[in-house]
């Protein structure tokens, strides 16, 4: 009887320690950013939608693409916060978004900028690459 109780105790102990080890491993992955996060589109795919919609000139296109590339890289860096610390993500993303839009406001004409704001999707739709700019 003692052997059975001892064997069950060992099994329970090993099971609990295995779960704790996995939990610690998951937290470490989140902290280092190695957790799979949704893939961000590249700046080219966003630009391919913005160019006809806003009527971007050949001079504006490389500048807009550069701004989008920088924005998407910074967004990718803070994306793990969306899972671990949503309020920090919201705060940092708000700063990134306002920085992007203030730069776009100086680069685009007034009518182009107004059209850009009109392109905002109603919800965060993963199939719409423009959602990455607004959400």
Short mmCIF file of N, CA, C and O in Angstrom, two decimals:
data_model
loop_
_atom_site.label_atom_id
_atom_site.label_comp_id
_atom_site.label_asym_id
_atom_site.label_seq_id
_atom_site.Cartn_x
_atom_site.Cartn_y
_atom_site.Cartn_z
N UNK A 1 0.82 -1.18 0.00
CA UNK A 1 0.00 0.00 0.00
C UNK A 1 0.87 1.26 0.00
O UNK A 1 0.56 2.22 -0.70
N UNK A 2 1.95 1.21 0.81
CA UNK A 2 2.84 2.36 0.88
C UNK A 2 3.50 2.62 -0.49
O UNK A 2 3.71 3.76 -0.87
N UNK A 3 3.82 1.55 -1.20
CA UNK A 3 4.46 1.69 -2.51
C UNK A 3 3.51 2.36 -3.50
O UNK A 3 3.94 3.18 -4.32
N UNK A 4 2.26 2.00 -3.45
CA UNK A 4 1.27 2.59 -4.36
C UNK A 4 1.12 4.08 -4.07
O UNK A 4 1.13 4.91 -4.98
N UNK A 5 1.02 4.46 -2.80
CA UNK A 5 0.89 5.86 -2.42
C UNK A 5 2.15 6.61 -2.82
O UNK A 5 2.09 7.73 -3.35
N UNK A 6 3.32 6.01 -2.59
CA UNK A 6 4.58 6.64 -2.96
C UNK A 6 4.68 6.82 -4.49
O UNK A 6 5.09 7.87 -4.97
N UNK A 7 4.27 5.79 -5.24
CA UNK A 7 4.32 5.87 -6.70
C UNK A 7 3.36 6.96 -7.21
O UNK A 7 3.72 7.74 -8.11
N UNK A 8 2.16 7.03 -6.65
CA UNK A 8 1.21 8.06 -7.06
C UNK A 8 1.72 9.45 -6.70
O UNK A 8 1.54 10.40 -7.47
N UNK A 9 2.34 9.58 -5.57
CA UNK A 9 2.91 10.87 -5.16
C UNK A 9 3.99 11.33 -6.13
O UNK A 9 4.07 12.49 -6.51
N UNK A 10 4.84 10.39 -6.53
CA UNK A 10 5.91 10.72 -7.49
C UNK A 10 5.33 11.14 -8.84
O UNK A 10 5.80 12.10 -9.45
N UNK A 11 4.32 10.42 -9.30
CA UNK A 11 3.69 10.74 -10.57
C UNK A 11 3.07 12.14 -10.51
O UNK A 11 3.22 12.95 -11.43
N UNK A 12 2.36 12.42 -9.43
CA UNK A 12 1.74 13.74 -9.28
C UNK A 12 2.79 14.84 -9.21
O UNK A 12 2.66 15.88 -9.84
N UNK A 13 3.85 14.60 -8.48
CA UNK A 13 4.91 15.60 -8.35
C UNK A 13 5.57 15.88 -9.70
O UNK A 13 5.78 17.04 -10.07
N UNK A 14 5.87 14.83 -10.44
CA UNK A 14 6.51 15.01 -11.75
C UNK A 14 5.56 15.70 -12.73
O UNK A 14 5.99 16.51 -13.54
N UNK A 15 4.29 15.37 -12.65
CA UNK A 15 3.32 16.01 -13.53
C UNK A 15 3.20 17.50 -13.26
O UNK A 15 3.18 18.32 -14.18
N UNK A 16 3.14 17.87 -11.99
CA UNK A 16 3.03 19.28 -11.62
C UNK A 16 4.29 20.04 -11.98
O UNK A 16 4.24 21.14 -12.51
N UNK A 17 5.46 19.45 -11.74
CA UNK A 17 6.70 20.16 -12.07
C UNK A 17 6.87 20.30 -13.57
O UNK A 17 7.41 21.29 -14.05
N UNK A 18 6.36 19.35 -14.35
CA UNK A 18 6.42 19.46 -15.81
C UNK A 18 5.55 20.59 -16.32
O UNK A 18 5.93 21.33 -17.23
N UNK A 19 4.38 20.76 -15.72
CA UNK A 19 3.48 21.85 -16.11
C UNK A 19 4.12 23.19 -15.75
O UNK A 19 4.08 24.14 -16.53
N UNK A 20 4.73 23.29 -14.58
CA UNK A 20 5.38 24.54 -14.16
C UNK A 20 6.55 24.86 -15.08
O UNK A 20 6.75 26.01 -15.44
N UNK A 21 7.32 23.85 -15.46
CA UNK A 21 8.45 24.08 -16.35
C UNK A 21 7.98 24.60 -17.71
O UNK A 21 8.58 25.50 -18.29
N UNK A 22 6.89 24.03 -18.22
CA UNK A 22 6.35 24.49 -19.50
C UNK A 22 5.85 25.92 -19.38
O UNK A 22 6.04 26.73 -20.29
N UNK A 23 5.21 26.24 -18.26
CA UNK A 23 4.72 27.60 -18.04
C UNK A 23 5.88 28.60 -18.02
O UNK A 23 5.80 29.67 -18.61
N UNK A 24 6.96 28.23 -17.35
CA UNK A 24 8.14 29.10 -17.30
C UNK A 24 8.73 29.26 -18.69
O UNK A 24 9.13 30.35 -19.09
N UNK A 25 8.78 28.17 -19.45
CA UNK A 25 9.30 28.23 -20.81
C UNK A 25 8.45 29.14 -21.69
O UNK A 25 8.97 29.94 -22.47
N UNK A 26 7.12 29.05 -21.56
CA UNK A 26 6.23 29.92 -22.33
C UNK A 26 6.46 31.39 -21.99
O UNK A 26 6.47 32.25 -22.87
N UNK A 27 6.62 31.69 -20.72
CA UNK A 27 6.87 33.07 -20.30
C UNK A 27 8.19 33.58 -20.85
O UNK A 27 8.31 34.73 -21.27
N UNK A 28 9.20 32.73 -20.88
CA UNK A 28 10.50 33.13 -21.42
C UNK A 28 10.39 33.40 -22.92
O UNK A 28 10.97 34.36 -23.43
N UNK A 29 9.63 32.58 -23.62
CA UNK A 29 9.44 32.80 -25.06
C UNK A 29 8.73 34.13 -25.31
O UNK A 29 9.08 34.86 -26.23
N UNK A 30 7.72 34.44 -24.50
CA UNK A 30 7.00 35.69 -24.67
C UNK A 30 7.91 36.87 -24.40
O UNK A 30 7.87 37.88 -25.09
N UNK A 31 8.75 36.75 -23.39
CA UNK A 31 9.64 37.86 -23.02
C UNK A 31 10.68 38.13 -24.10
O UNK A 31 11.05 39.27 -24.35
N UNK A 32 11.14 37.07 -24.77
CA UNK A 32 12.15 37.26 -25.81
C UNK A 32 11.54 37.50 -27.17
O UNK A 32 12.24 37.78 -28.13
N UNK A 33 10.23 37.38 -27.26
CA UNK A 33 9.56 37.66 -28.54
C UNK A 33 9.62 36.50 -29.51
O UNK A 33 9.45 36.69 -30.70
N UNK A 34 9.89 35.28 -29.04
CA UNK A 34 9.96 34.14 -29.96
C UNK A 34 8.63 33.44 -30.11
O UNK A 34 8.53 32.45 -30.80
N UNK A 35 7.60 33.95 -29.46
CA UNK A 35 6.26 33.40 -29.63
C UNK A 35 5.75 33.80 -31.01
O UNK A 35 5.96 34.93 -31.44
N UNK A 36 5.10 32.90 -31.68
CA UNK A 36 4.57 33.20 -33.00
C UNK A 36 3.51 34.28 -32.87
O UNK A 36 2.56 34.15 -32.13
N UNK A 37 3.69 35.36 -33.58
CA UNK A 37 2.69 36.41 -33.60
C UNK A 37 2.20 36.56 -35.02
O UNK A 37 2.85 36.12 -35.95
N UNK A 38 1.04 37.17 -35.19
CA UNK A 38 0.52 37.30 -36.53
C UNK A 38 1.51 38.05 -37.42
O UNK A 38 2.12 39.01 -37.01
N UNK A 39 1.66 37.56 -38.62
CA UNK A 39 2.61 38.18 -39.54
C UNK A 39 2.09 39.52 -40.02
O UNK A 39 0.91 39.67 -40.35
N UNK A 40 2.98 40.48 -40.03
CA UNK A 40 2.63 41.80 -40.55
C UNK A 40 2.88 41.81 -42.05
O UNK A 40 3.84 41.20 -42.52
N UNK A 41 2.07 42.52 -42.79
CA UNK A 41 2.32 42.63 -44.22
C UNK A 41 3.55 43.49 -44.47
O UNK A 41 3.99 44.22 -43.58
N UNK A 42 4.09 43.41 -45.65
CA UNK A 42 5.21 44.29 -45.96
C UNK A 42 4.67 45.63 -46.45
O UNK A 42 3.51 45.76 -46.79
N UNK A 43 5.55 46.61 -46.44
CA UNK A 43 5.16 47.96 -46.83
C UNK A 43 4.68 48.00 -48.28
O UNK A 43 3.80 48.79 -48.63
N UNK A 44 5.23 47.13 -49.11
CA UNK A 44 4.85 47.11 -50.53
C UNK A 44 3.39 46.75 -50.74
O UNK A 44 2.72 47.31 -51.61
N UNK A 45 2.87 45.83 -49.94
CA UNK A 45 1.47 45.44 -50.11
C UNK A 45 0.53 46.56 -49.67
O UNK A 45 -0.52 46.76 -50.26
N UNK A 46 0.93 47.29 -48.63
CA UNK A 46 0.11 48.43 -48.19
C UNK A 46 0.21 49.54 -49.24
O UNK A 46 -0.80 50.14 -49.61
N UNK A 47 1.41 49.79 -49.73
CA UNK A 47 1.62 50.84 -50.73
C UNK A 47 0.85 50.53 -52.01
O UNK A 47 0.32 51.45 -52.65
N UNK A 48 0.77 49.25 -52.37
CA UNK A 48 0.05 48.89 -53.60
C UNK A 48 -1.44 49.22 -53.50
O UNK A 48 -2.09 49.43 -54.51
N UNK A 49 -1.98 49.26 -52.27
CA UNK A 49 -3.37 49.67 -52.11
C UNK A 49 -3.50 51.18 -51.98
O UNK A 49 -4.48 51.76 -52.44
N UNK A 50 -2.51 51.80 -51.36
CA UNK A 50 -2.59 53.25 -51.15
C UNK A 50 -2.36 54.04 -52.44
O UNK A 50 -2.97 55.09 -52.64
N UNK A 51 -1.47 53.55 -53.30
CA UNK A 51 -1.11 54.30 -54.51
C UNK A 51 -2.32 54.63 -55.37
O UNK A 51 -2.55 55.80 -55.69
N UNK A 52 -3.13 53.65 -55.77
CA UNK A 52 -4.29 54.02 -56.59
C UNK A 52 -5.38 54.75 -55.79
O UNK A 52 -6.04 55.64 -56.32
N UNK A 53 -5.54 54.37 -54.53
CA UNK A 53 -6.60 54.98 -53.73
C UNK A 53 -6.33 56.46 -53.45
O UNK A 53 -7.27 57.27 -53.42
N UNK A 54 -5.06 56.80 -53.26
CA UNK A 54 -4.71 58.19 -52.94
C UNK A 54 -4.14 58.94 -54.13
O UNK A 54 -3.96 60.16 -54.06
N UNK A 55 -3.82 58.23 -55.20
CA UNK A 55 -3.21 58.88 -56.36
C UNK A 55 -1.81 59.36 -56.04
O UNK A 55 -1.44 60.49 -56.37
N UNK A 56 -1.01 58.50 -55.39
CA UNK A 56 0.35 58.89 -55.02
C UNK A 56 1.22 59.10 -56.26
O UNK A 56 1.14 58.33 -57.22
N UNK A 57 2.03 60.13 -56.23
CA UNK A 57 2.94 60.42 -57.34
C UNK A 57 4.17 59.54 -57.22
O UNK A 57 4.42 58.93 -56.18
N UNK A 58 4.96 59.51 -58.28
CA UNK A 58 6.21 58.74 -58.27
C UNK A 58 7.19 59.28 -57.23
O UNK A 58 8.03 58.55 -56.72
N UNK A 59 7.10 60.55 -56.92
CA UNK A 59 7.96 61.16 -55.90
C UNK A 59 7.50 60.76 -54.50
O UNK A 59 8.33 60.55 -53.62
N UNK A 60 6.21 60.66 -54.30
CA UNK A 60 5.67 60.33 -52.98
C UNK A 60 5.83 58.85 -52.63
O UNK A 60 6.03 58.52 -51.45
N UNK A 61 5.76 57.97 -53.61
CA UNK A 61 5.75 56.54 -53.35
C UNK A 61 6.96 56.05 -52.54
O UNK A 61 6.77 55.36 -51.53
N UNK A 62 8.20 56.36 -52.91
CA UNK A 62 9.32 55.85 -52.10
C UNK A 62 9.35 56.43 -50.69
O UNK A 62 9.74 55.76 -49.73
N UNK A 63 8.91 57.67 -50.54
CA UNK A 63 8.88 58.29 -49.22
C UNK A 63 7.83 57.63 -48.33
O UNK A 63 8.08 57.35 -47.16
N UNK A 64 6.66 57.36 -48.90
CA UNK A 64 5.59 56.68 -48.16
C UNK A 64 6.04 55.26 -47.81
O UNK A 64 5.84 54.79 -46.68
N UNK A 65 6.67 54.58 -48.75
CA UNK A 65 7.13 53.21 -48.49
C UNK A 65 8.16 53.20 -47.37
O UNK A 65 8.14 52.32 -46.51
N UNK A 66 9.05 54.17 -47.34
CA UNK A 66 10.04 54.25 -46.27
C UNK A 66 9.37 54.45 -44.90
O UNK A 66 9.73 53.81 -43.91
N UNK A 67 8.39 55.34 -44.86
CA UNK A 67 7.65 55.57 -43.62
C UNK A 67 6.92 54.31 -43.17
O UNK A 67 6.92 53.97 -41.98
N UNK A 68 6.30 53.61 -44.11
CA UNK A 68 5.57 52.39 -43.78
C UNK A 68 6.50 51.29 -43.29
O UNK A 68 6.18 50.57 -42.33
N UNK A 69 7.65 51.16 -43.93
CA UNK A 69 8.63 50.14 -43.52
C UNK A 69 9.09 50.38 -42.09
O UNK A 69 9.12 49.47 -41.27
N UNK A 70 9.43 51.62 -41.78
CA UNK A 70 9.86 51.97 -40.43
C UNK A 70 8.75 51.70 -39.42
O UNK A 70 8.98 51.12 -38.36
N UNK A 71 7.53 52.11 -39.76
CA UNK A 71 6.39 51.90 -38.88
C UNK A 71 6.15 50.42 -38.62
O UNK A 71 5.95 50.01 -37.47
N UNK A 72 6.18 49.59 -39.67
CA UNK A 72 5.90 48.16 -39.51
C UNK A 72 6.99 47.46 -38.69
O UNK A 72 6.69 46.55 -37.92
N UNK A 73 8.24 47.89 -38.85
CA UNK A 73 9.32 47.30 -38.04
C UNK A 73 9.13 47.64 -36.56
O UNK A 73 9.30 46.79 -35.69
N UNK A 74 8.77 48.88 -36.28
CA UNK A 74 8.54 49.28 -34.89
C UNK A 74 7.32 48.58 -34.32
O UNK A 74 7.30 48.19 -33.15
N UNK A 75 6.30 48.40 -35.14
CA UNK A 75 5.09 47.71 -34.68
C UNK A 75 5.41 46.25 -34.38
O UNK A 75 4.94 45.70 -33.38
N UNK A 76 6.21 45.62 -35.23
CA UNK A 76 6.59 44.23 -34.99
C UNK A 76 7.36 44.08 -33.68
O UNK A 76 7.23 43.07 -32.99
N UNK A 77 8.15 45.10 -33.33
CA UNK A 77 8.92 45.04 -32.10
C UNK A 77 8.03 45.10 -30.86
O UNK A 77 8.36 44.50 -29.83
N UNK A 78 6.91 45.80 -30.93
CA UNK A 78 6.04 45.92 -29.76
C UNK A 78 4.88 44.93 -29.78
O UNK A 78 4.14 44.84 -28.81
N UNK A 79 4.72 44.18 -30.86
CA UNK A 79 3.59 43.26 -30.99
C UNK A 79 3.49 42.23 -29.86
O UNK A 79 2.37 41.92 -29.43
N UNK A 80 4.59 41.69 -29.33
CA UNK A 80 4.45 40.75 -28.21
C UNK A 80 3.76 41.36 -26.99
O UNK A 80 3.14 40.64 -26.21
N UNK A 81 3.84 42.67 -26.85
CA UNK A 81 3.16 43.32 -25.73
C UNK A 81 1.65 43.18 -25.81
O UNK A 81 0.96 43.27 -24.79
N UNK A 82 1.15 42.97 -26.99
CA UNK A 82 -0.30 42.83 -27.17
C UNK A 82 -0.82 41.65 -26.35
O UNK A 82 -1.94 41.70 -25.84
N UNK A 83 0.01 40.62 -26.19
CA UNK A 83 -0.39 39.44 -25.41
C UNK A 83 -0.04 39.60 -23.92
O UNK A 83 -0.82 39.23 -23.06
N UNK A 84 1.14 40.15 -23.65
CA UNK A 84 1.63 40.20 -22.28
C UNK A 84 1.18 41.43 -21.51
O UNK A 84 0.97 41.36 -20.31
N UNK A 85 1.10 42.58 -22.18
CA UNK A 85 0.75 43.83 -21.50
C UNK A 85 -0.06 44.70 -22.47
O UNK A 85 0.48 45.63 -23.09
N UNK A 86 -1.35 44.42 -22.61
CA UNK A 86 -2.17 45.12 -23.60
C UNK A 86 -2.19 46.64 -23.43
O UNK A 86 -2.21 47.37 -24.42
N UNK A 87 -2.17 47.13 -22.21
CA UNK A 87 -2.22 48.58 -22.02
C UNK A 87 -0.93 49.23 -22.50
O UNK A 87 -0.96 50.32 -23.09
N UNK A 88 0.21 48.58 -22.28
CA UNK A 88 1.48 49.12 -22.78
C UNK A 88 1.50 49.09 -24.31
O UNK A 88 1.98 50.03 -24.95
N UNK A 89 0.96 48.02 -24.89
CA UNK A 89 0.90 47.93 -26.34
C UNK A 89 0.04 49.06 -26.91
O UNK A 89 0.44 49.73 -27.85
N UNK A 90 -1.12 49.27 -26.31
CA UNK A 90 -2.03 50.31 -26.78
C UNK A 90 -1.36 51.68 -26.72
O UNK A 90 -1.46 52.48 -27.65
N UNK A 91 -0.68 51.92 -25.64
CA UNK A 91 0.01 53.20 -25.46
C UNK A 91 1.12 53.39 -26.50
O UNK A 91 1.21 54.42 -27.16
N UNK A 92 1.97 52.37 -26.65
CA UNK A 92 3.08 52.47 -27.59
C UNK A 92 2.59 52.51 -29.04
O UNK A 92 3.13 53.25 -29.86
N UNK A 93 1.57 51.72 -29.34
CA UNK A 93 1.04 51.72 -30.70
C UNK A 93 0.41 53.08 -31.03
O UNK A 93 0.54 53.57 -32.14
N UNK A 94 -0.25 53.68 -30.05
CA UNK A 94 -0.83 55.01 -30.26
C UNK A 94 0.24 56.03 -30.63
O UNK A 94 0.04 56.86 -31.52
N UNK A 95 1.38 55.95 -29.96
CA UNK A 95 2.49 56.85 -30.27
C UNK A 95 3.04 56.59 -31.66
O UNK A 95 3.34 57.53 -32.40
N UNK A 96 3.21 55.31 -32.01
CA UNK A 96 3.71 54.97 -33.35
C UNK A 96 2.75 55.46 -34.43
O UNK A 96 3.17 56.02 -35.44
N UNK A 97 1.46 55.21 -34.20
CA UNK A 97 0.46 55.59 -35.20
C UNK A 97 0.39 57.10 -35.38
O UNK A 97 0.37 57.60 -36.51
N UNK A 98 0.42 57.84 -34.27
CA UNK A 98 0.35 59.30 -34.40
C UNK A 98 1.61 59.84 -35.08
O UNK A 98 1.53 60.79 -35.85
N UNK A 99 2.76 59.22 -34.80
CA UNK A 99 3.99 59.63 -35.48
C UNK A 99 3.92 59.39 -36.98
O UNK A 99 4.31 60.24 -37.78
N UNK A 100 3.41 58.21 -37.36
CA UNK A 100 3.27 57.89 -38.79
C UNK A 100 2.33 58.86 -39.47
O UNK A 100 2.65 59.42 -40.52
N UNK A 101 1.18 59.09 -38.86
CA UNK A 101 0.17 59.94 -39.50
C UNK A 101 0.61 61.41 -39.55
O UNK A 101 0.27 62.11 -40.49
N UNK A 102 1.38 61.85 -38.57
CA UNK A 102 1.86 63.24 -38.64
C UNK A 102 2.88 63.39 -39.77
O UNK A 102 2.91 64.42 -40.45
N UNK A 103 3.70 62.37 -39.99
CA UNK A 103 4.66 62.41 -41.11
C UNK A 103 3.94 62.31 -42.45
O UNK A 103 4.31 62.98 -43.41
N UNK A 104 2.92 61.45 -42.50
CA UNK A 104 2.15 61.33 -43.74
C UNK A 104 1.40 62.63 -44.05
O UNK A 104 1.25 62.99 -45.21
N UNK A 105 0.96 63.31 -43.01
CA UNK A 105 0.21 64.56 -43.20
C UNK A 105 1.07 65.60 -43.89
O UNK A 105 0.57 66.38 -44.72
N UNK A 106 2.37 65.62 -43.58
CA UNK A 106 3.27 66.59 -44.23
C UNK A 106 3.66 66.14 -45.63
O UNK A 106 3.99 66.97 -46.47
N UNK A 107 3.62 64.84 -45.88
CA UNK A 107 4.03 64.30 -47.18
C UNK A 107 2.91 64.31 -48.21
O UNK A 107 3.14 64.53 -49.40
N UNK A 108 1.69 64.09 -47.75
CA UNK A 108 0.54 64.01 -48.65
C UNK A 108 -0.14 65.37 -48.79
O UNK A 108 0.00 66.24 -47.93
N UNK A 109 -0.92 65.51 -49.84
CA UNK A 109 -1.74 66.71 -49.97
C UNK A 109 -2.93 66.59 -49.01
O UNK A 109 -3.20 65.50 -48.49
N UNK A 110 -3.64 67.67 -48.82
CA UNK A 110 -4.78 67.66 -47.91
C UNK A 110 -5.84 66.65 -48.38
O UNK A 110 -6.38 65.88 -47.58
N UNK A 111 -6.11 66.64 -49.67
CA UNK A 111 -7.14 65.71 -50.17
C UNK A 111 -6.66 64.25 -50.05
O UNK A 111 -7.46 63.36 -49.73
N UNK A 112 -5.37 64.00 -50.30
CA UNK A 112 -4.85 62.65 -50.15
C UNK A 112 -4.94 62.18 -48.69
O UNK A 112 -5.31 61.05 -48.42
N UNK A 113 -4.60 63.07 -47.78
CA UNK A 113 -4.64 62.72 -46.36
C UNK A 113 -6.08 62.45 -45.91
O UNK A 113 -6.33 61.51 -45.16
N UNK A 114 -7.01 63.25 -46.40
CA UNK A 114 -8.41 63.04 -46.07
C UNK A 114 -8.89 61.69 -46.60
O UNK A 114 -9.61 60.95 -45.92
N UNK A 115 -8.47 61.34 -47.83
CA UNK A 115 -8.82 60.04 -48.40
C UNK A 115 -8.21 58.91 -47.57
O UNK A 115 -8.86 57.89 -47.36
N UNK A 116 -6.98 59.11 -47.10
CA UNK A 116 -6.32 58.09 -46.28
C UNK A 116 -7.14 57.82 -45.02
O UNK A 116 -7.38 56.67 -44.66
N UNK A 117 -7.57 58.87 -44.36
CA UNK A 117 -8.38 58.70 -43.15
C UNK A 117 -9.71 58.01 -43.47
O UNK A 117 -10.23 57.26 -42.65
N UNK A 118 -10.23 58.23 -44.66
CA UNK A 118 -11.46 57.57 -45.08
C UNK A 118 -11.29 56.09 -45.39
O UNK A 118 -12.27 55.35 -45.47
N UNK A 119 -10.04 55.65 -45.56
CA UNK A 119 -9.78 54.24 -45.85
C UNK A 119 -9.74 53.37 -44.59
O UNK A 119 -9.60 52.15 -44.69
N UNK A 120 -9.89 53.99 -43.43
CA UNK A 120 -9.81 53.23 -42.18
C UNK A 120 -10.94 52.20 -42.13
O UNK A 120 -12.12 52.54 -42.25
N UNK A 121 -10.57 50.92 -41.95
CA UNK A 121 -11.61 49.89 -41.83
C UNK A 121 -12.42 50.08 -40.54
O UNK A 121 -11.92 50.62 -39.56
N UNK A 122 -13.65 49.62 -40.57
CA UNK A 122 -14.51 49.76 -39.39
C UNK A 122 -14.01 48.91 -38.22
O UNK A 122 -14.14 49.28 -37.07
N UNK A 123 -13.44 47.74 -38.54
CA UNK A 123 -12.90 46.84 -37.52
C UNK A 123 -11.52 46.37 -37.95
O UNK A 123 -11.12 46.55 -39.11
N UNK A 124 -10.82 45.76 -37.02
CA UNK A 124 -9.50 45.21 -37.32
C UNK A 124 -9.67 43.91 -38.08
O UNK A 124 -9.89 42.86 -37.51
N UNK A 125 -9.59 44.00 -39.40
CA UNK A 125 -9.78 42.85 -40.27
C UNK A 125 -8.41 42.36 -40.74
O UNK A 125 -7.70 43.09 -41.42
N UNK A 126 -8.04 41.14 -40.36
CA UNK A 126 -6.72 40.62 -40.71
C UNK A 126 -6.53 40.44 -42.22
O UNK A 126 -5.40 40.39 -42.70
N UNK A 127 -7.62 40.36 -42.97
CA UNK A 127 -7.50 40.21 -44.42
C UNK A 127 -7.27 41.54 -45.12
O UNK A 127 -6.90 41.57 -46.28
N UNK A 128 -7.47 42.64 -44.41
CA UNK A 128 -7.27 43.97 -44.98
C UNK A 128 -5.94 44.51 -44.48
O UNK A 128 -5.78 44.82 -43.29
N UNK A 129 -4.97 44.66 -45.38
CA UNK A 129 -3.64 45.10 -44.96
C UNK A 129 -3.65 46.52 -44.40
O UNK A 129 -2.78 46.88 -43.60
N UNK A 130 -4.63 47.32 -44.77
CA UNK A 130 -4.70 48.68 -44.25
C UNK A 130 -5.05 48.71 -42.76
O UNK A 130 -4.80 49.71 -42.07
N UNK A 131 -5.59 47.61 -42.24
CA UNK A 131 -5.89 47.53 -40.81
C UNK A 131 -4.61 47.68 -39.99
O UNK A 131 -4.66 48.16 -38.86
N UNK A 132 -3.49 47.28 -40.55
CA UNK A 132 -2.22 47.37 -39.82
C UNK A 132 -1.83 48.81 -39.50
O UNK A 132 -1.08 49.07 -38.56
N UNK A 133 -2.34 49.75 -40.28
CA UNK A 133 -2.02 51.15 -40.03
C UNK A 133 -2.88 51.74 -38.92
O UNK A 133 -2.47 52.70 -38.26
N UNK A 134 -4.05 51.20 -38.73
CA UNK A 134 -5.02 51.81 -37.82
C UNK A 134 -5.22 51.02 -36.52
O UNK A 134 -5.67 51.60 -35.54
N UNK A 135 -4.92 49.73 -36.50
CA UNK A 135 -5.18 48.90 -35.32
C UNK A 135 -3.93 48.18 -34.87
O UNK A 135 -3.11 47.78 -35.60
#
